[in-house]
Amino acid sequence: MHLRRILSASLAAIAVLGAAACGSDGPADTTEGADLVIYSGRSESLVKGILDDLAAETGVKVGVRYAGSSELAAQLLEEGDATKADVFFSQDAGALGALAKEGRLEPLDAAVTDRVIAGFADPDGHWVGTSARARVIAYNPQQAPEVEQMTSVDAVLDPKYKGKIGYAPANASFHAFVTALRVAKGEDGAREWLTKFKANEPRKYDNNILVLDGVDKGEVALGLINHYYWFERVAEKGADAVTARIHFLGSDDPGALINVAGVGILKGTDQKAAALKAVNYLLSEKAQKYFADQTAEYPVVAGVTSKHDLPPLADLEKSSIDLNKLDSLETTLALLNEVGLT
Amino acid sequence: MRTSEAGPARILEILSRPGTVALVGRSLGLAAVVTGLCLLIGITLAALVTRTAMPGRRTLAVLAPLPLAIPSYVAAFAWVAAAPWARGFLGATIVLTACTYPYVYLPVVAAMRSVDPAQEEVSRSLGRSAWRTFWTVTARQVWPAAASGGLLVALYTLSDFGAVSILQYDVFTRVIHTSYTATFDRTPAAVLSTLLVVITVVIAVGERWTRRPVEQTRVGAGVARRAEPHPLGALGPVAAGAVVAVLLVALAFPVASLLYWFSTGLSAGIDTERLLTSTGTTLFLAVLGAVATMALAVPIGVLVARHRSRSSAVVETATWAGHALPGIVVALALVFFGVRVAQPIYQRTPLLLIAYAVLFLPAGVGAVRGAVAMSSPRIEEVARSLGSSPLAVLRRVTIPLAAPGIAAGTALVMLTIMKELPATLLLRPTGANTLATSLWTQTGVAAYAAAAPYALTLVLLAVLPTLWLMRAQGRFTATEDL
């Protein structure tokens, strides 16, 4: 049989299958008949509750697509104007920043961005923060009780922690921390810090969850993570089953960086009114209370409190680091490459 | 395409980064070790269950391919949790070998069952030892099947992301992924992906080269009987023990670990409705995806087995490209394609099926090609000389003879689709969930306990294609007392 004949037979087979698949009952598509399509880089198990409430309370029919924030940002960049998405709900400011830079996000009114505490929205109004998380040091109280007294992330450079520090070099929140180091100490100061950190032979983990695992099991004495991973672990296993503790550093230290999850409206959406409703809902007191209680994050609207024992944001938020300077990610990665910490 | 836009200076800069060379070395080293181990384990297991009187061989034959049902990221989590010392190269080798040796085992079992025992008997009657007969006659005949399995293992190892990142072993895919997700600068990722495709082509060509000297001819309408099992005597229990040990590492350990997560933890409540819909969606996509993939794989497999020409070599090599790239790269390429060319089916089931066909075509082609190569082209020539049209020969001679290989390929593709994650995440209809995406959702926030039911169901579901595969080979329906 000749190549051409075989290929045309295969294409015919695919076409028949395609037609069959279209005609049959495929997996349910929730964008079918939805007014508003949200791409959520935030995990379904964390935010499904609040997005369901959003649909119920605003009367907007919502279809949600869950995947990783950076994967969705890459997908949105590939989709361009042809995207079905109206709203992007991101795990971190970096993915929103990347979309804003490519002109994919619709500017928001000041009336929206002014609802959050200063510094938690894009100054150009392309996105607004919905909740915040703090960098903390997780420690094993049996191995390093003195972490409780630390006031600066510089303390982990002490040679006594050689081989006993866990971190997640590929994690976006670690990159944000290094950017904060650069902002706070300058390029040379950051390079010096990272060189000393590397000399301390920190142990690489794939993500913050595994860093916390390592601390919990005593593989490492301490680790650099975000605060809510510890609260999630306590919620999952019960407080007695978690050995690790967390320590919030002093407010003007890069190790105490506050970063945000946020939301933006995609350019060219034909559902702008519904999209705005959704964004406003995520900033409502009810939604903010949800983040404070359910995901143990910091509310970004003043006056909302949490059931968790979080140190008040006001104490941490004096931080001298400007969130809007966190977008120089490429320089950060180049520096990490140079030092050899990737 | 993105690579060519980058310009030679940028490409050189990326390729000459000190890390790049080390990465290539580490990736190839891991792929070589894992492939070697998989060939050893896969061929040995297949020989033991098809050619010997090893105690419990029928049960072990059914259990042996099941580790394929365990996603490598799940196995990696199990290892990290229980054996932190196993991080790095050692852990990556254990996990990837345990999860992928069935890629070799399955086609080799199918091939061994279709080898005419008469040749082995002739060899034995001419005075060759059983051992020598195995290597000179049996192994030679099943080598195309084993080689294509080994190629799948090598490419899976190169493209795997989940296991190596959990086990902290820095290879290609980790860097490509970091480059994508941290900077949204797709150029370094595209350059490294292109380099990966080049390596893939080299490996695929090398695999074809190993098959070249093997001329396989067997004349006869099929195998009327199976080979006489070789008695192992006192070695029987030892062999069975070794097989059980492999299964303990590859199957029992991760399953026990899942059961442990399932039974501990406060978040272990089961969302039954979601579990059921995820299971249904997984089955639906796996069956249709496997049919779509095999619709392409059968003609290509026949073509490359029967017509060795430059164009058939190009077609075959092209099928491997999709398999070696990290899922995220293929998925984004399909997003690009879907949005521009196939907008009506974008984020609809048909495009997802096309994605599966692109990703898993090599698994199907390898199985079909191996099986077709087992039957002699002389039979087809005879059929044609008797007046059958080429299409009739294909339908009445070639395809029936290759049936076990086609069945094995279909089962492999189904199993792989069930576990697939990155393309499913990006291309599935919004709101549709498979077991793999539900699992991913839960592990994303450390709720291993809540993820366990999905992982367990996934493993249980994978038993179906495996049993079906055994049935398709017609070995335990009528003639066996299993």
PDB file of N, CA and C in Angstrom, chain A residues 52-81:
ATOM      1  N   ASP A  52     -18.372  29.198  43.794  1.00  0.00           N
ATOM      2  CA  ASP A  52     -19.775  28.749  43.814  1.00  0.00           C
ATOM      3  C   ASP A  52     -20.664  29.824  44.439  1.00  0.00           C
ATOM      4  N   ASP A  53     -20.187  30.397  45.557  1.00  0.00           N
ATOM      5  CA  ASP A  53     -20.937  31.477  46.216  1.00  0.00           C
ATOM      6  C   ASP A  53     -21.116  32.656  45.272  1.00  0.00           C
ATOM      7  N   LEU A  54     -20.043  32.961  44.562  1.00  0.00           N
ATOM      8  CA  LEU A  54     -20.074  34.073  43.613  1.00  0.00           C
ATOM      9  C   LEU A  54     -21.208  33.875  42.609  1.00  0.00           C
ATOM     10  N   ALA A  55     -21.283  32.653  42.060  1.00  0.00           N
ATOM     11  CA  ALA A  55     -22.327  32.369  41.076  1.00  0.00           C
ATOM     12  C   ALA A  55     -23.705  32.493  41.713  1.00  0.00           C
ATOM     13  N   ALA A  56     -23.845  31.948  42.920  1.00  0.00           N
ATOM     14  CA  ALA A  56     -25.142  31.958  43.587  1.00  0.00           C
ATOM     15  C   ALA A  56     -25.574  33.379  43.949  1.00  0.00           C
ATOM     16  N   GLU A  57     -24.638  34.179  44.461  1.00  0.00           N
ATOM     17  CA  GLU A  57     -25.034  35.479  44.999  1.00  0.00           C
ATOM     18  C   GLU A  57     -25.119  36.592  43.964  1.00  0.00           C
ATOM     19  N   THR A  58     -24.342  36.466  42.881  1.00  0.00           N
ATOM     20  CA  THR A  58     -24.418  37.531  41.878  1.00  0.00           C
ATOM     21  C   THR A  58     -25.359  37.162  40.740  1.00  0.00           C
ATOM     22  N   GLY A  59     -25.795  35.906  40.705  1.00  0.00           N
ATOM     23  CA  GLY A  59     -26.684  35.475  39.634  1.00  0.00           C
ATOM     24  C   GLY A  59     -25.986  35.313  38.296  1.00  0.00           C
ATOM     25  N   VAL A  60     -24.631  35.363  38.308  1.00  0.00           N
ATOM     26  CA  VAL A  60     -23.885  35.168  37.073  1.00  0.00           C
ATOM     27  C   VAL A  60     -23.599  33.682  36.915  1.00  0.00           C
ATOM     28  N   LYS A  61     -23.903  33.125  35.723  1.00  0.00           N
ATOM     29  CA  LYS A  61     -23.559  31.713  35.493  1.00  0.00           C
ATOM     30  C   LYS A  61     -22.076  31.589  35.179  1.00  0.00           C
ATOM     31  N   VAL A  62     -21.378  30.851  36.029  1.00  0.00           N
ATOM     32  CA  VAL A  62     -19.917  30.825  35.946  1.00  0.00           C
ATOM     33  C   VAL A  62     -19.404  29.459  35.498  1.00  0.00           C
ATOM     34  N   GLY A  63     -18.488  29.439  34.535  1.00  0.00           N
ATOM     35  CA  GLY A  63     -17.753  28.221  34.176  1.00  0.00           C
ATOM     36  C   GLY A  63     -16.300  28.419  34.561  1.00  0.00           C
ATOM     37  N   VAL A  64     -15.743  27.482  35.317  1.00  0.00           N
ATOM     38  CA  VAL A  64     -14.382  27.666  35.801  1.00  0.00           C
ATOM     39  C   VAL A  64     -13.458  26.603  35.242  1.00  0.00           C
ATOM     40  N   ARG A  65     -12.285  27.029  34.807  1.00  0.00           N
ATOM     41  CA  ARG A  65     -11.241  26.141  34.314  1.00  0.00           C
ATOM     42  C   ARG A  65     -10.073  26.218  35.281  1.00  0.00           C
ATOM     43  N   TYR A  66      -9.759  25.074  35.914  1.00  0.00           N
ATOM     44  CA  TYR A  66      -8.663  25.060  36.881  1.00  0.00           C
ATOM     45  C   TYR A  66      -7.403  24.466  36.277  1.00  0.00           C
ATOM     46  N   ALA A  67      -6.267  25.113  36.515  1.00  0.00           N
ATOM     47  CA  ALA A  67      -4.951  24.560  36.161  1.00  0.00           C
ATOM     48  C   ALA A  67      -3.923  25.393  36.914  1.00  0.00           C
ATOM     49  N   GLY A  68      -2.644  25.176  36.670  1.00  0.00           N
ATOM     50  CA  GLY A  68      -1.626  25.977  37.335  1.00  0.00           C
ATOM     51  C   GLY A  68      -1.641  27.412  36.825  1.00  0.00           C
ATOM     52  N   SER A  69      -1.303  28.381  37.675  1.00  0.00           N
ATOM     53  CA  SER A  69      -1.313  29.798  37.273  1.00  0.00           C
ATOM     54  C   SER A  69      -0.424  30.051  36.076  1.00  0.00           C
ATOM     55  N   SER A  70       0.800  29.539  36.126  1.00  0.00           N
ATOM     56  CA  SER A  70       1.719  29.848  35.029  1.00  0.00           C
ATOM     57  C   SER A  70       1.314  29.120  33.753  1.00  0.00           C
ATOM     58  N   GLU A  71       0.780  27.888  33.898  1.00  0.00           N
ATOM     59  CA  GLU A  71       0.307  27.166  32.718  1.00  0.00           C
ATOM     60  C   GLU A  71      -0.848  27.940  32.072  1.00  0.00           C
ATOM     61  N   LEU A  72      -1.763  28.445  32.908  1.00  0.00           N
ATOM     62  CA  LEU A  72      -2.901  29.187  32.362  1.00  0.00           C
ATOM     63  C   LEU A  72      -2.447  30.502  31.725  1.00  0.00           C
ATOM     64  N   ALA A  73      -1.466  31.153  32.357  1.00  0.00           N
ATOM     65  CA  ALA A  73      -0.962  32.398  31.767  1.00  0.00           C
ATOM     66  C   ALA A  73      -0.362  32.110  30.394  1.00  0.00           C
ATOM     67  N   ALA A  74       0.404  31.015  30.300  1.00  0.00           N
ATOM     68  CA  ALA A  74       0.981  30.632  29.008  1.00  0.00           C
ATOM     69  C   ALA A  74      -0.125  30.306  28.011  1.00  0.00           C
ATOM     70  N   GLN A  75      -1.157  29.605  28.493  1.00  0.00           N
ATOM     71  CA  GLN A  75      -2.290  29.261  27.618  1.00  0.00           C
ATOM     72  C   GLN A  75      -2.995  30.536  27.134  1.00  0.00           C
ATOM     73  N   LEU A  76      -3.215  31.489  28.045  1.00  0.00           N
ATOM     74  CA  LEU A  76      -3.887  32.739  27.663  1.00  0.00           C
ATOM     75  C   LEU A  76      -3.053  33.516  26.644  1.00  0.00           C
ATOM     76  N   LEU A  77      -1.725  33.482  26.808  1.00  0.00           N
ATOM     77  CA  LEU A  77      -0.863  34.163  25.842  1.00  0.00           C
ATOM     78  C   LEU A  77      -0.966  33.502  24.470  1.00  0.00           C
ATOM     79  N   GLU A  78      -1.032  32.143  24.451  1.00  0.00           N
ATOM     80  CA  GLU A  78      -1.177  31.443  23.171  1.00  0.00           C
ATOM     81  C   GLU A  78      -2.547  31.707  22.547  1.00  0.00           C
ATOM     82  N   GLU A  79      -3.573  31.784  23.393  1.00  0.00           N
ATOM     83  CA  GLU A  79      -4.937  31.945  22.879  1.00  0.00           C
ATOM     84  C   GLU A  79      -5.174  33.345  22.311  1.00  0.00           C
ATOM     85  N   GLY A  80      -4.510  34.337  22.921  1.00  0.00           N
ATOM     86  CA  GLY A  80      -4.689  35.708  22.450  1.00  0.00           C
ATOM     87  C   GLY A  80      -6.151  36.132  22.461  1.00  0.00           C
ATOM     88  N   ASP A  81      -6.559  36.838  21.394  1.00  0.00           N
ATOM     89  CA  ASP A  81      -7.931  37.354  21.326  1.00  0.00           C
ATOM     90  C   ASP A  81      -8.971  36.245  21.252  1.00  0.00           C
TER      91      ASP A  81
END
